[in-house]
JSON list of C-alpha atoms in Angstrom, two decimals:
[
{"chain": "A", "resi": 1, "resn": "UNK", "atom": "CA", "xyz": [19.65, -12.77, 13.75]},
{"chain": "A", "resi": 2, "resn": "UNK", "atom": "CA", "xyz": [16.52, -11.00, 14.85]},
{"chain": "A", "resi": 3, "resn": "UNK", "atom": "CA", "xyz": [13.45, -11.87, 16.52]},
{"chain": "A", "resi": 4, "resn": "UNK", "atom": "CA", "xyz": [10.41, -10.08, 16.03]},
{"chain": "A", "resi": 5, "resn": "UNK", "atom": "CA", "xyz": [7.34, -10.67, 18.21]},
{"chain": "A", "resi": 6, "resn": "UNK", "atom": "CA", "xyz": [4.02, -8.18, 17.48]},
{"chain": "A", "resi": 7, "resn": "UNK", "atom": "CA", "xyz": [1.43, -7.36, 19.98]},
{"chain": "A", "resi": 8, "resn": "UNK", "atom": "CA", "xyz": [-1.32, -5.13, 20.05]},
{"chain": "A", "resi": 9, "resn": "UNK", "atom": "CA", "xyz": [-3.98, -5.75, 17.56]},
{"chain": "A", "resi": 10, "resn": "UNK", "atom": "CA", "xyz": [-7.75, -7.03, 18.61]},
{"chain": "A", "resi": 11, "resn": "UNK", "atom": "CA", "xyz": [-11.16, -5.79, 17.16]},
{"chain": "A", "resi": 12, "resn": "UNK", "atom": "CA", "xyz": [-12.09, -2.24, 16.67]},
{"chain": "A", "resi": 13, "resn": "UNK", "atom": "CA", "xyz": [-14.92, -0.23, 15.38]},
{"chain": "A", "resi": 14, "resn": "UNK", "atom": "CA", "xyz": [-14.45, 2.07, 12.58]},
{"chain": "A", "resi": 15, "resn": "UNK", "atom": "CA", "xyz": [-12.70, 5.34, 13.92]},
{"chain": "A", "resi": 16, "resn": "UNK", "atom": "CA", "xyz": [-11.17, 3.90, 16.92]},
{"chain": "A", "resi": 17, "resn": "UNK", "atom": "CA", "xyz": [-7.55, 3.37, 18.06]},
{"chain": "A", "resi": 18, "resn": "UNK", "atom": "CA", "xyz": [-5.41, 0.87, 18.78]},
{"chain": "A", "resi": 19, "resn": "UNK", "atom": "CA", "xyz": [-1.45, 0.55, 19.15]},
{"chain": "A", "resi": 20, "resn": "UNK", "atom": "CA", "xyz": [0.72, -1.62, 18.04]},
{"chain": "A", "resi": 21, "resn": "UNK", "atom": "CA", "xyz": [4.11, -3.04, 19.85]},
{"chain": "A", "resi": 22, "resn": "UNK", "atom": "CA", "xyz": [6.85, -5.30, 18.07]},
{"chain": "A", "resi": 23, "resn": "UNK", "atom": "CA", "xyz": [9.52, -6.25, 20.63]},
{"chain": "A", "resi": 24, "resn": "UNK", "atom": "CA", "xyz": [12.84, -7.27, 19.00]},
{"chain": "A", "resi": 25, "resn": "UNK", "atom": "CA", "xyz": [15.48, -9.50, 20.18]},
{"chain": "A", "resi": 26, "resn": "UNK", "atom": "CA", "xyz": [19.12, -9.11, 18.57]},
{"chain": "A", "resi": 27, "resn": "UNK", "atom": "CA", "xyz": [21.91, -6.77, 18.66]},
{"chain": "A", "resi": 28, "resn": "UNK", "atom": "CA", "xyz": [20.95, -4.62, 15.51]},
{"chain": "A", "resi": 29, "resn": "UNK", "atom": "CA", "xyz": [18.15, -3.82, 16.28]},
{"chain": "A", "resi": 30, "resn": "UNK", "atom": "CA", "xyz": [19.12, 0.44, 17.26]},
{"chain": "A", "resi": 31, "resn": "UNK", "atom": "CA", "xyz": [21.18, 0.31, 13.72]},
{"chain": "A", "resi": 32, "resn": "UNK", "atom": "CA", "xyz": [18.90, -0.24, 11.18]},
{"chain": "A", "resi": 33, "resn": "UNK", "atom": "CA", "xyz": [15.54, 1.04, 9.78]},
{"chain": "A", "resi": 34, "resn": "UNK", "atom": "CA", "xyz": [12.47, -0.68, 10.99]},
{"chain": "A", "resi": 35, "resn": "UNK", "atom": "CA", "xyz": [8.76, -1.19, 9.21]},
{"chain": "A", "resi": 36, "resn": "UNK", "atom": "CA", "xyz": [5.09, -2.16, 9.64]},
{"chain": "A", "resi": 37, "resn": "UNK", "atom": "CA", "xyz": [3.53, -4.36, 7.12]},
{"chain": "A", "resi": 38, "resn": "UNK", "atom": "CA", "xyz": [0.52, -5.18, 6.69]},
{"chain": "A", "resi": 39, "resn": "UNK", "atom": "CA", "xyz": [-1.44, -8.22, 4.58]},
{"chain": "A", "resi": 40, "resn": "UNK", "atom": "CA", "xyz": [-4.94, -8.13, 3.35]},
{"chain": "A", "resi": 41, "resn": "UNK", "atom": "CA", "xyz": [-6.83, -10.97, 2.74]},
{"chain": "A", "resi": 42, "resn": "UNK", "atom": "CA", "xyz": [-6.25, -11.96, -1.16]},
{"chain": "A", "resi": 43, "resn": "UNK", "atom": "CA", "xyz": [-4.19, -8.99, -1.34]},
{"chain": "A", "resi": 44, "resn": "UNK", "atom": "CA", "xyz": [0.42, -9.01, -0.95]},
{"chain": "A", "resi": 45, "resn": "UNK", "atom": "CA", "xyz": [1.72, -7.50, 2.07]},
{"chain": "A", "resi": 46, "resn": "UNK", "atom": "CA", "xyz": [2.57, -3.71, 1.75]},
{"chain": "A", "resi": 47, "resn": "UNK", "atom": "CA", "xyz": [4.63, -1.08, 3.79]},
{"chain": "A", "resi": 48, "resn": "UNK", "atom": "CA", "xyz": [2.91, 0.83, 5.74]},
{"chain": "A", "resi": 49, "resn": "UNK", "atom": "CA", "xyz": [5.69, 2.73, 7.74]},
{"chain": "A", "resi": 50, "resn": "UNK", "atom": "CA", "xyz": [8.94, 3.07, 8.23]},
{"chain": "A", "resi": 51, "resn": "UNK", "atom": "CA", "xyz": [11.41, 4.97, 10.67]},
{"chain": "A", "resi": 52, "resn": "UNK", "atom": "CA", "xyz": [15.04, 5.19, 10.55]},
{"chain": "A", "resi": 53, "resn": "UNK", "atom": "CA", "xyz": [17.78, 4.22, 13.35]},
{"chain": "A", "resi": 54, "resn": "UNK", "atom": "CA", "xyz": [17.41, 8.10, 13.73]},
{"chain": "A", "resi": 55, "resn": "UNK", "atom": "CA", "xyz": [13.77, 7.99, 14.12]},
{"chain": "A", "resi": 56, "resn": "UNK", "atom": "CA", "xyz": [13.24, 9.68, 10.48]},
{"chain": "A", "resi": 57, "resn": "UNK", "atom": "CA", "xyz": [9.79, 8.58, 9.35]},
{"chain": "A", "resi": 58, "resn": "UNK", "atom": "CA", "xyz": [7.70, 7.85, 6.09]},
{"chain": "A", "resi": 59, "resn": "UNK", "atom": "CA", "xyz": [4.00, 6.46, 5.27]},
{"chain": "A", "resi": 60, "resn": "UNK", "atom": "CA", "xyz": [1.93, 5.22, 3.12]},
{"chain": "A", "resi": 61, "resn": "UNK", "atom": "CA", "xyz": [-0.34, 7.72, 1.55]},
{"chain": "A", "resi": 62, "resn": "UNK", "atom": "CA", "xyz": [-3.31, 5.42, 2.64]},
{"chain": "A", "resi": 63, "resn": "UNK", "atom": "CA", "xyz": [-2.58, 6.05, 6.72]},
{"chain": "A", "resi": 64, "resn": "UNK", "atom": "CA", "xyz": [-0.51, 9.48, 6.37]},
{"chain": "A", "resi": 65, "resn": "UNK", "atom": "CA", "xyz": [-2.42, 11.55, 8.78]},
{"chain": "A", "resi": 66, "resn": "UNK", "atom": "CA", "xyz": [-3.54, 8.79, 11.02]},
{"chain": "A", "resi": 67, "resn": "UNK", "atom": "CA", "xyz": [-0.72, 6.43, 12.06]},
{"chain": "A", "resi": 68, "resn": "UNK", "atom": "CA", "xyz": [2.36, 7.30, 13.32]},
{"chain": "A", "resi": 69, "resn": "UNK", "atom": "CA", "xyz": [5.94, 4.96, 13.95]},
{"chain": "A", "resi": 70, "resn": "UNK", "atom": "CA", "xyz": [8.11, 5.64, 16.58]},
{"chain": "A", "resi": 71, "resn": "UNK", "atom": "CA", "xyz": [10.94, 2.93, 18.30]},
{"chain": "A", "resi": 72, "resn": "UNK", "atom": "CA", "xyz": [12.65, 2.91, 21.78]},
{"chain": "A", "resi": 73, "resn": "UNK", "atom": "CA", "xyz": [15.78, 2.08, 20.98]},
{"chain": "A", "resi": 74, "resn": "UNK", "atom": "CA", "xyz": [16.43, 1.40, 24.56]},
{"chain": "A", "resi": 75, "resn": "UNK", "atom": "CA", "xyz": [13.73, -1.14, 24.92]},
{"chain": "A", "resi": 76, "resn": "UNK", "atom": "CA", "xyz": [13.92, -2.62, 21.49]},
{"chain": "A", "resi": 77, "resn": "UNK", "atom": "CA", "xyz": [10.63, -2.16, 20.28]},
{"chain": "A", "resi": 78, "resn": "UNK", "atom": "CA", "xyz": [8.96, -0.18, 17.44]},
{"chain": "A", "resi": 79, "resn": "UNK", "atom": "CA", "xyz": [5.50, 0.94, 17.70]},
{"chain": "A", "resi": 80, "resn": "UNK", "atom": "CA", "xyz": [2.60, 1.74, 15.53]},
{"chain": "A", "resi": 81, "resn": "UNK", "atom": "CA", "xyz": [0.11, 4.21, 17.13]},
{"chain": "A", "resi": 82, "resn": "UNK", "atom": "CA", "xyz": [-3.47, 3.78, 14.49]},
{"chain": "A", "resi": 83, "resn": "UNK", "atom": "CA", "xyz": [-5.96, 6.38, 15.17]},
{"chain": "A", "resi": 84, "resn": "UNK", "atom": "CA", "xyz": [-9.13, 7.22, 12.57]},
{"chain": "A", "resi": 85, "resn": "UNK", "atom": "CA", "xyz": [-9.03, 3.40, 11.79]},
{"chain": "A", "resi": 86, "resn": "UNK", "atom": "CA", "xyz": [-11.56, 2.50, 8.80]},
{"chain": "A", "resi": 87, "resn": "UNK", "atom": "CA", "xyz": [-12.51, -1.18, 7.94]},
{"chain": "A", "resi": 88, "resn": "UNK", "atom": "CA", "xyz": [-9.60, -0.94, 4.70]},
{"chain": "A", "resi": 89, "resn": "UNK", "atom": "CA", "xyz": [-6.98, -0.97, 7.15]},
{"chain": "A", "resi": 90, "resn": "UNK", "atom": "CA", "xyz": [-8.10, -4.76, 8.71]},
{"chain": "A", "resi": 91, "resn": "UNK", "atom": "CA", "xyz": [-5.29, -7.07, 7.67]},
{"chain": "A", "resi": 92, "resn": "UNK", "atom": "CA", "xyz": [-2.59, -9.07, 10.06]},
{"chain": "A", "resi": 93, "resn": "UNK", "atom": "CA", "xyz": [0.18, -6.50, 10.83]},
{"chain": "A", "resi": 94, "resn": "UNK", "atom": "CA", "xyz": [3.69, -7.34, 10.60]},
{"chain": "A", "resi": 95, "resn": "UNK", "atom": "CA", "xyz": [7.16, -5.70, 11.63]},
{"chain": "A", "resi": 96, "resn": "UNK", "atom": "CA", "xyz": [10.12, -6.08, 10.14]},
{"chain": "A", "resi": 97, "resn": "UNK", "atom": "CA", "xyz": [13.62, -4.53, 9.52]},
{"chain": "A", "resi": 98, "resn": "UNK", "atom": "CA", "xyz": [13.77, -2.00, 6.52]},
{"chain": "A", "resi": 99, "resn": "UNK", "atom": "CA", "xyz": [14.16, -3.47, 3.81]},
{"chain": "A", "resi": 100, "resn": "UNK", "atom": "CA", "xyz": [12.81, -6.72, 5.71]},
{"chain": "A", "resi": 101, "resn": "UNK", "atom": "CA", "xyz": [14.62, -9.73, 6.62]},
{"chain": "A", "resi": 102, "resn": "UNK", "atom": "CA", "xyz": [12.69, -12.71, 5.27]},
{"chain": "A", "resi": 103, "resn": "UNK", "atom": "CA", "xyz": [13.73, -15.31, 8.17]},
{"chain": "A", "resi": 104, "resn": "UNK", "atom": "CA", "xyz": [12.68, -12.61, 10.89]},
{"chain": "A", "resi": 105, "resn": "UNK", "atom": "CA", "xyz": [9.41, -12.38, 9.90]},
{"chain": "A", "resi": 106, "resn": "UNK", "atom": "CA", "xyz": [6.78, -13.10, 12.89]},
{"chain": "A", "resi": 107, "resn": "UNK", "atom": "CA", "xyz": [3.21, -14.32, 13.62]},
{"chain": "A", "resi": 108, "resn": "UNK", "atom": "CA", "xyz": [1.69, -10.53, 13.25]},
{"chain": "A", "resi": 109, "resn": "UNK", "atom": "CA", "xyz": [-1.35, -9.08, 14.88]},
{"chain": "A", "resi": 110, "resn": "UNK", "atom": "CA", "xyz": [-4.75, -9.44, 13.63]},
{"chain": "A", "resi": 111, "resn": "UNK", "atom": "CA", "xyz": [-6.03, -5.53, 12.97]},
{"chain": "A", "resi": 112, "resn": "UNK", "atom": "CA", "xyz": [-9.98, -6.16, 12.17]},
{"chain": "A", "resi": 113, "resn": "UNK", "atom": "CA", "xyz": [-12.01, -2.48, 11.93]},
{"chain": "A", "resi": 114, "resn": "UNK", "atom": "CA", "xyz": [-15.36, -2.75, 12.18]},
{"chain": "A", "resi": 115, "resn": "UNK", "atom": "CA", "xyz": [-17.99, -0.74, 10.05]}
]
């Protein structure tokens, strides 16, 4: 079973940073793919970016260019480094295993970009 606690988000005007954290508990954590999701008011959650157990890494075209996964495999924790943020990309942030694990789904982190 894993646990999945995020950290990170806050308040931001548009075309700052911030960096998000998800600290995993388990032992599979270093063997399997890991995500960021993300949920929009009225809208379903979507992917937003994924990176292999070998650190292998894909986007969504709406943050390619401006976010970037990486994981410490060591620590267990995946990060999600947001620069060039724009008010589209407020929404609660999730991580998850890839494909996700519905019972390890978290609280998230509230992401809210300013205009």
């Amino acid at each position: 079973q894993v646990q999945l606690v995020e950290s990170g988000g806050g308040l931001v005007q548009a075309g700052g940073s911030l960096r998000l954290s998800c600290a995993a508990s388990g032992s599979i954590f270093s063997s399997t793919a890991m995500g960021w999701y993300r949920q929009a008011p009225g809208k379903q959650r979507e992917l937003v970016a994924v990176i292999t157990k070998g650190g292998g890494t894909n986007y969504a075209d709406s943050v390619k260019g401006r976010f970037t996964i990486s994981r410490d495999n060591a620590k267990n924790t995946v990060f999600l480094q947001m620069n060039s943020l724009k008010p589209e990309d407020t929404a609660v942030y999730d991580c998850n295993t890839y494909p996700a694990f519905p019972r390890a789904w978290g609280q998230g982190t509230q992401v809210t970009v300013s205009s």
